[in-house]
Short mmCIF file of C-alpha atoms in Angstrom, two decimals:
data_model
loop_
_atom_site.label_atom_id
_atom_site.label_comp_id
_atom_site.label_asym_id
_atom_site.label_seq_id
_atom_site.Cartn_x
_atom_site.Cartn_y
_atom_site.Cartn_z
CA UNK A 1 41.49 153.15 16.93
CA UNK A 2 38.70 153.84 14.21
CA UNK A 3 38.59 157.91 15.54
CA UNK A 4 42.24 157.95 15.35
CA UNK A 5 43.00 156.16 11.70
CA UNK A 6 39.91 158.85 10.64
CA UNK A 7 41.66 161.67 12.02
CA UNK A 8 44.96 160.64 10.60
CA UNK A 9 43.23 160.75 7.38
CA UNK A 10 41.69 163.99 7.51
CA UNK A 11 44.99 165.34 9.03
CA UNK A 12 46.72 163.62 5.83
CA UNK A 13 43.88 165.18 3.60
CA UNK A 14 44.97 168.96 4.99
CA UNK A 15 48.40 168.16 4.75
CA UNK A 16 48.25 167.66 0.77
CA UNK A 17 45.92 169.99 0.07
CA UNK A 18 48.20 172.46 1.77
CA UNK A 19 50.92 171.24 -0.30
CA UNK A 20 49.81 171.40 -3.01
CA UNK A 21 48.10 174.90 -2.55
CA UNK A 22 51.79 175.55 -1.71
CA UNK A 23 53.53 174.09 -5.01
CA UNK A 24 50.98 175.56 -7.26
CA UNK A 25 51.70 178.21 -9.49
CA UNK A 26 48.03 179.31 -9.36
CA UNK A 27 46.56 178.33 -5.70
CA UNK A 28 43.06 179.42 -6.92
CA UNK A 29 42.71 176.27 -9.26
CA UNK A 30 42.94 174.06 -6.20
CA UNK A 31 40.35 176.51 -4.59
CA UNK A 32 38.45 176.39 -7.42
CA UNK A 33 37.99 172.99 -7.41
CA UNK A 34 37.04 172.09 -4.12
CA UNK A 35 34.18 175.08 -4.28
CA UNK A 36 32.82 172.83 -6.74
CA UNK A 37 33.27 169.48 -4.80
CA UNK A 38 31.56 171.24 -2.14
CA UNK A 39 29.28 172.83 -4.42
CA UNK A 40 28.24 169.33 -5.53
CA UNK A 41 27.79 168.19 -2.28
CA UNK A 42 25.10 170.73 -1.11
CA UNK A 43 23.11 170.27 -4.09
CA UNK A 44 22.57 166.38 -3.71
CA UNK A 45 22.16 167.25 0.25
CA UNK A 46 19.41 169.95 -0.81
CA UNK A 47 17.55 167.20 -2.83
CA UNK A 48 17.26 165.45 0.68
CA UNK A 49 16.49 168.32 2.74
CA UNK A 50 16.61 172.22 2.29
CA UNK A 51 19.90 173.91 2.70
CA UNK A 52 18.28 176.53 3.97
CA UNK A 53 17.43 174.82 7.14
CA UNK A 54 20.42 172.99 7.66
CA UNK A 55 22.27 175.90 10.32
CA UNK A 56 19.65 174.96 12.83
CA UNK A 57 20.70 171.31 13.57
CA UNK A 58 24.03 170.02 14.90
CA UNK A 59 26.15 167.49 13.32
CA UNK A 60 24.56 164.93 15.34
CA UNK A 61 21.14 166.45 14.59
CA UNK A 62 21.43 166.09 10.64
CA UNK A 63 23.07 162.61 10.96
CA UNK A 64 20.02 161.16 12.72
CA UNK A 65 17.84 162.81 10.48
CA UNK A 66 19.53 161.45 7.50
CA UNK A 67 20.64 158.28 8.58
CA UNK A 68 17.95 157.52 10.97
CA UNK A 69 18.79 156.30 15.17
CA UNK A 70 22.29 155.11 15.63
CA UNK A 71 20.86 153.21 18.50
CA UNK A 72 18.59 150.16 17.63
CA UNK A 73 15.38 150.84 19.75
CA UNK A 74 13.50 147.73 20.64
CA UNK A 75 10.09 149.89 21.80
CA UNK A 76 10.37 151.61 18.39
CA UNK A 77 10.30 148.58 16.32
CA UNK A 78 7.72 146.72 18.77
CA UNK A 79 4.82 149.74 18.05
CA UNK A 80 5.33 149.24 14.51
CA UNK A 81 4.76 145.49 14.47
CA UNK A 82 2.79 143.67 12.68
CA UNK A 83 1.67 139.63 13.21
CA UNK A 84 1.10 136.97 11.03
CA UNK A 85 -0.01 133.24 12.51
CA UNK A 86 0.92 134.54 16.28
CA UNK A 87 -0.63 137.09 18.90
CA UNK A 88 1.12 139.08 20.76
CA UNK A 89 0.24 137.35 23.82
CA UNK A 90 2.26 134.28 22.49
CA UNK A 91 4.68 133.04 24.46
CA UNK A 92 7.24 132.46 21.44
CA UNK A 93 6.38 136.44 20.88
CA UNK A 94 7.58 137.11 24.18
CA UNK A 95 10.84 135.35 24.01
CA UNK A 96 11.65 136.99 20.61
CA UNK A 97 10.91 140.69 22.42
CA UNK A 98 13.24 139.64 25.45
CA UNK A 99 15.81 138.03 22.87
CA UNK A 100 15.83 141.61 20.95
CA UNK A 101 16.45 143.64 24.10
CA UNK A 102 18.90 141.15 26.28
CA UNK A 103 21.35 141.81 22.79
CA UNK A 104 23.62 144.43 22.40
CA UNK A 105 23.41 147.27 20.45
CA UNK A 106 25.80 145.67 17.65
CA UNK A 107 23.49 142.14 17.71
CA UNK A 108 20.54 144.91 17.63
CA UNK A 109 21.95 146.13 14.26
CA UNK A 110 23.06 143.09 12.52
CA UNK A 111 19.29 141.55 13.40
CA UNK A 112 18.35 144.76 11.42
CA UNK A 113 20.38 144.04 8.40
CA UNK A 114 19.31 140.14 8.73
CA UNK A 115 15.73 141.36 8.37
CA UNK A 116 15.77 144.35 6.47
CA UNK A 117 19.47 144.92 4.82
CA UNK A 118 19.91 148.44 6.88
CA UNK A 119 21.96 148.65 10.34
CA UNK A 120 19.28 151.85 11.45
CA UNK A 121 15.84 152.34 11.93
CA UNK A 122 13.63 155.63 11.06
CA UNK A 123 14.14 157.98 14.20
CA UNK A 124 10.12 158.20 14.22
CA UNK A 125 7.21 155.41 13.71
CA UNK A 126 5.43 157.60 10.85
CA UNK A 127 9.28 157.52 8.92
CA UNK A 128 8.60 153.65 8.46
CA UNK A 129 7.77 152.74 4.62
CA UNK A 130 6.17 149.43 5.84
CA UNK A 131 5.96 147.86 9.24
CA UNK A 132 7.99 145.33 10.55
CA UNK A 133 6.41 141.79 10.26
CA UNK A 134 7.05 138.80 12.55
CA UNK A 135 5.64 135.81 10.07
CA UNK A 136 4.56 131.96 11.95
CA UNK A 137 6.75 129.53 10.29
CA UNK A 138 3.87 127.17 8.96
CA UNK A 139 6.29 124.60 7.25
CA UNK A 140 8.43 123.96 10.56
CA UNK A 141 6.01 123.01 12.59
CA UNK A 142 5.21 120.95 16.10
CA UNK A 143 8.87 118.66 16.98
CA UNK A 144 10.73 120.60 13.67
CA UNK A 145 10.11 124.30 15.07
CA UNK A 146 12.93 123.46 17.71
CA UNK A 147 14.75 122.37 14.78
CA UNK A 148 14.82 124.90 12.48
CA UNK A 149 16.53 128.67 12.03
CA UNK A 150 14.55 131.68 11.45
CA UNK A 151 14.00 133.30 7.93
CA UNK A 152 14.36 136.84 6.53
CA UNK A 153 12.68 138.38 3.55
CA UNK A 154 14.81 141.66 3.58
CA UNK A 155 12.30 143.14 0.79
CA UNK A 156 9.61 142.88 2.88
CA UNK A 157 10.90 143.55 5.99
CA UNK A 158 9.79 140.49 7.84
CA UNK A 159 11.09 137.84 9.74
CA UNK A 160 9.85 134.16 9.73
CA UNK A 161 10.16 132.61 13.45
CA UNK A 162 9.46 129.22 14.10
CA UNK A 163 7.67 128.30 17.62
CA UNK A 164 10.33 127.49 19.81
CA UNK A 165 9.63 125.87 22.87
CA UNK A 166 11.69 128.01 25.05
CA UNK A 167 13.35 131.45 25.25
CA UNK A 168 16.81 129.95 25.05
CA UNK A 169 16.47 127.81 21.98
CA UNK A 170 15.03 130.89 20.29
CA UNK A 171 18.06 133.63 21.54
CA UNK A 172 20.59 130.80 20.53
CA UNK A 173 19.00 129.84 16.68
CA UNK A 174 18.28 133.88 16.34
CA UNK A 175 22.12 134.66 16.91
CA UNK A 176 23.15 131.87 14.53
CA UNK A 177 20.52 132.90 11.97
CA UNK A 178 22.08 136.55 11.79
CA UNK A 179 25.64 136.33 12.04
CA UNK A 180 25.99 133.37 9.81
CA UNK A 181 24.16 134.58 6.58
CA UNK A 182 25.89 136.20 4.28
CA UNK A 183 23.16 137.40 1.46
CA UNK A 184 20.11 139.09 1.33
CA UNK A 185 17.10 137.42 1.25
CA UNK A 186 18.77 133.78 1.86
CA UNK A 187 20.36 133.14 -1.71
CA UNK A 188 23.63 131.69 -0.32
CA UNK A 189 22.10 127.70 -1.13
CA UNK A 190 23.35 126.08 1.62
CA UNK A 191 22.06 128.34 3.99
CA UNK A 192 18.85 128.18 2.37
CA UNK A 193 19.09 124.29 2.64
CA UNK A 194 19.85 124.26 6.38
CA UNK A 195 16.42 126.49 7.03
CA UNK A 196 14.17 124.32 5.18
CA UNK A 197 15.35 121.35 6.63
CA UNK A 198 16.79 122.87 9.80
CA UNK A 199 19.93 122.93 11.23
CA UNK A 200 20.72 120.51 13.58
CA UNK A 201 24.04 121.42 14.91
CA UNK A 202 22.36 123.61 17.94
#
């Protein structure tokens, strides 16, 4: 349905610029101007990467390198991890890593924008400004870690995880966590009131 409604829009796009190449006394003005649309276009591209190189990728090529992996690889993000207050070998640690990859690839992507306000990561490990942290929640500690949601800090690309007792508890709090915040970096108050006290519905 998406493909389709683009297409149609495109299509529509040809259709009046045909039109209107038509109805024009002078059809170089239209030309005119969308040489320096395009002309526009390829000098903010070039500021990103050189035009020069640009005939040797494919569409799919350039928007990976742009936009970084469409797909949200768990491996990728686990080498550029970094702990705070647990070890790897935790067992909490494991059941976030087995939470991550049991979710689909649209979970996958709104964890990312939960944690770090993109939907992509870098295609490569050295393309990462900072490295993912997974942050000990020190306040919700002991009976209140079962109790509580996870945290984001979007700016610093980390995510606060209390030490749930089992795999479960942490796959169902991580789901609510992400698909029920609606602001960066917890600002919506309620929200914010519900993870320091934590939520007690689940």
């Amino acid at each position: 349905e998406e493909l389709s409604s683009e297409t149609n829009r495109l299509n529509e796009i040809d259709y009046l610029a045909a039109r209107q190449l038509q109805d024009s006394t002078d059809p170089s003005v239209l030309l005119w101007w969308q040489q320096r649309m395009l002309n526009s276009f390829v000098e903010g591209l070039a500021n990103v990467i050189p035009y020069e190189i640009l005939p040797i990728f494919s569409g799919e090529e350039l928007r990976d390198v742009l936009c970084g992996n469409p797909e949200v690889e768990v491996d990728l993000l686990r080498r550029v991890v970094e702990y705070e207050g647990y070890e790897a070998s935790d067992p909490v640690v494991g059941y976030f890593w087995e939470t991550l990859r049991s979710m689909t690839d649209r979970e996958r992507k709104t964890f990312l924008q939960f944690v770090w306000a993109r939907s992509r990561l870098p295609m490569r490990e050295s393309d990462f400004e900072a490295p993912f942290k997974l942050q000990k929640d020190l306040v919700n500690v002991g009976e209140k870690a079962d109790l509580a949601l996870p945290s984001a800090s979007t700016c610093f690309f980390s995510l606060t995880l209390p030490e749930y007792s089992n795999a479960a508890l942490l796959r169902d709090k991580l789901l609510y966590a992400i698909n029920n915040v609606t602001t960066m970096e917890t600002d919506f108050q309620t929200n914010s009131a519900e993870i320091a006290e934590g939520y007690r519905a689940l």
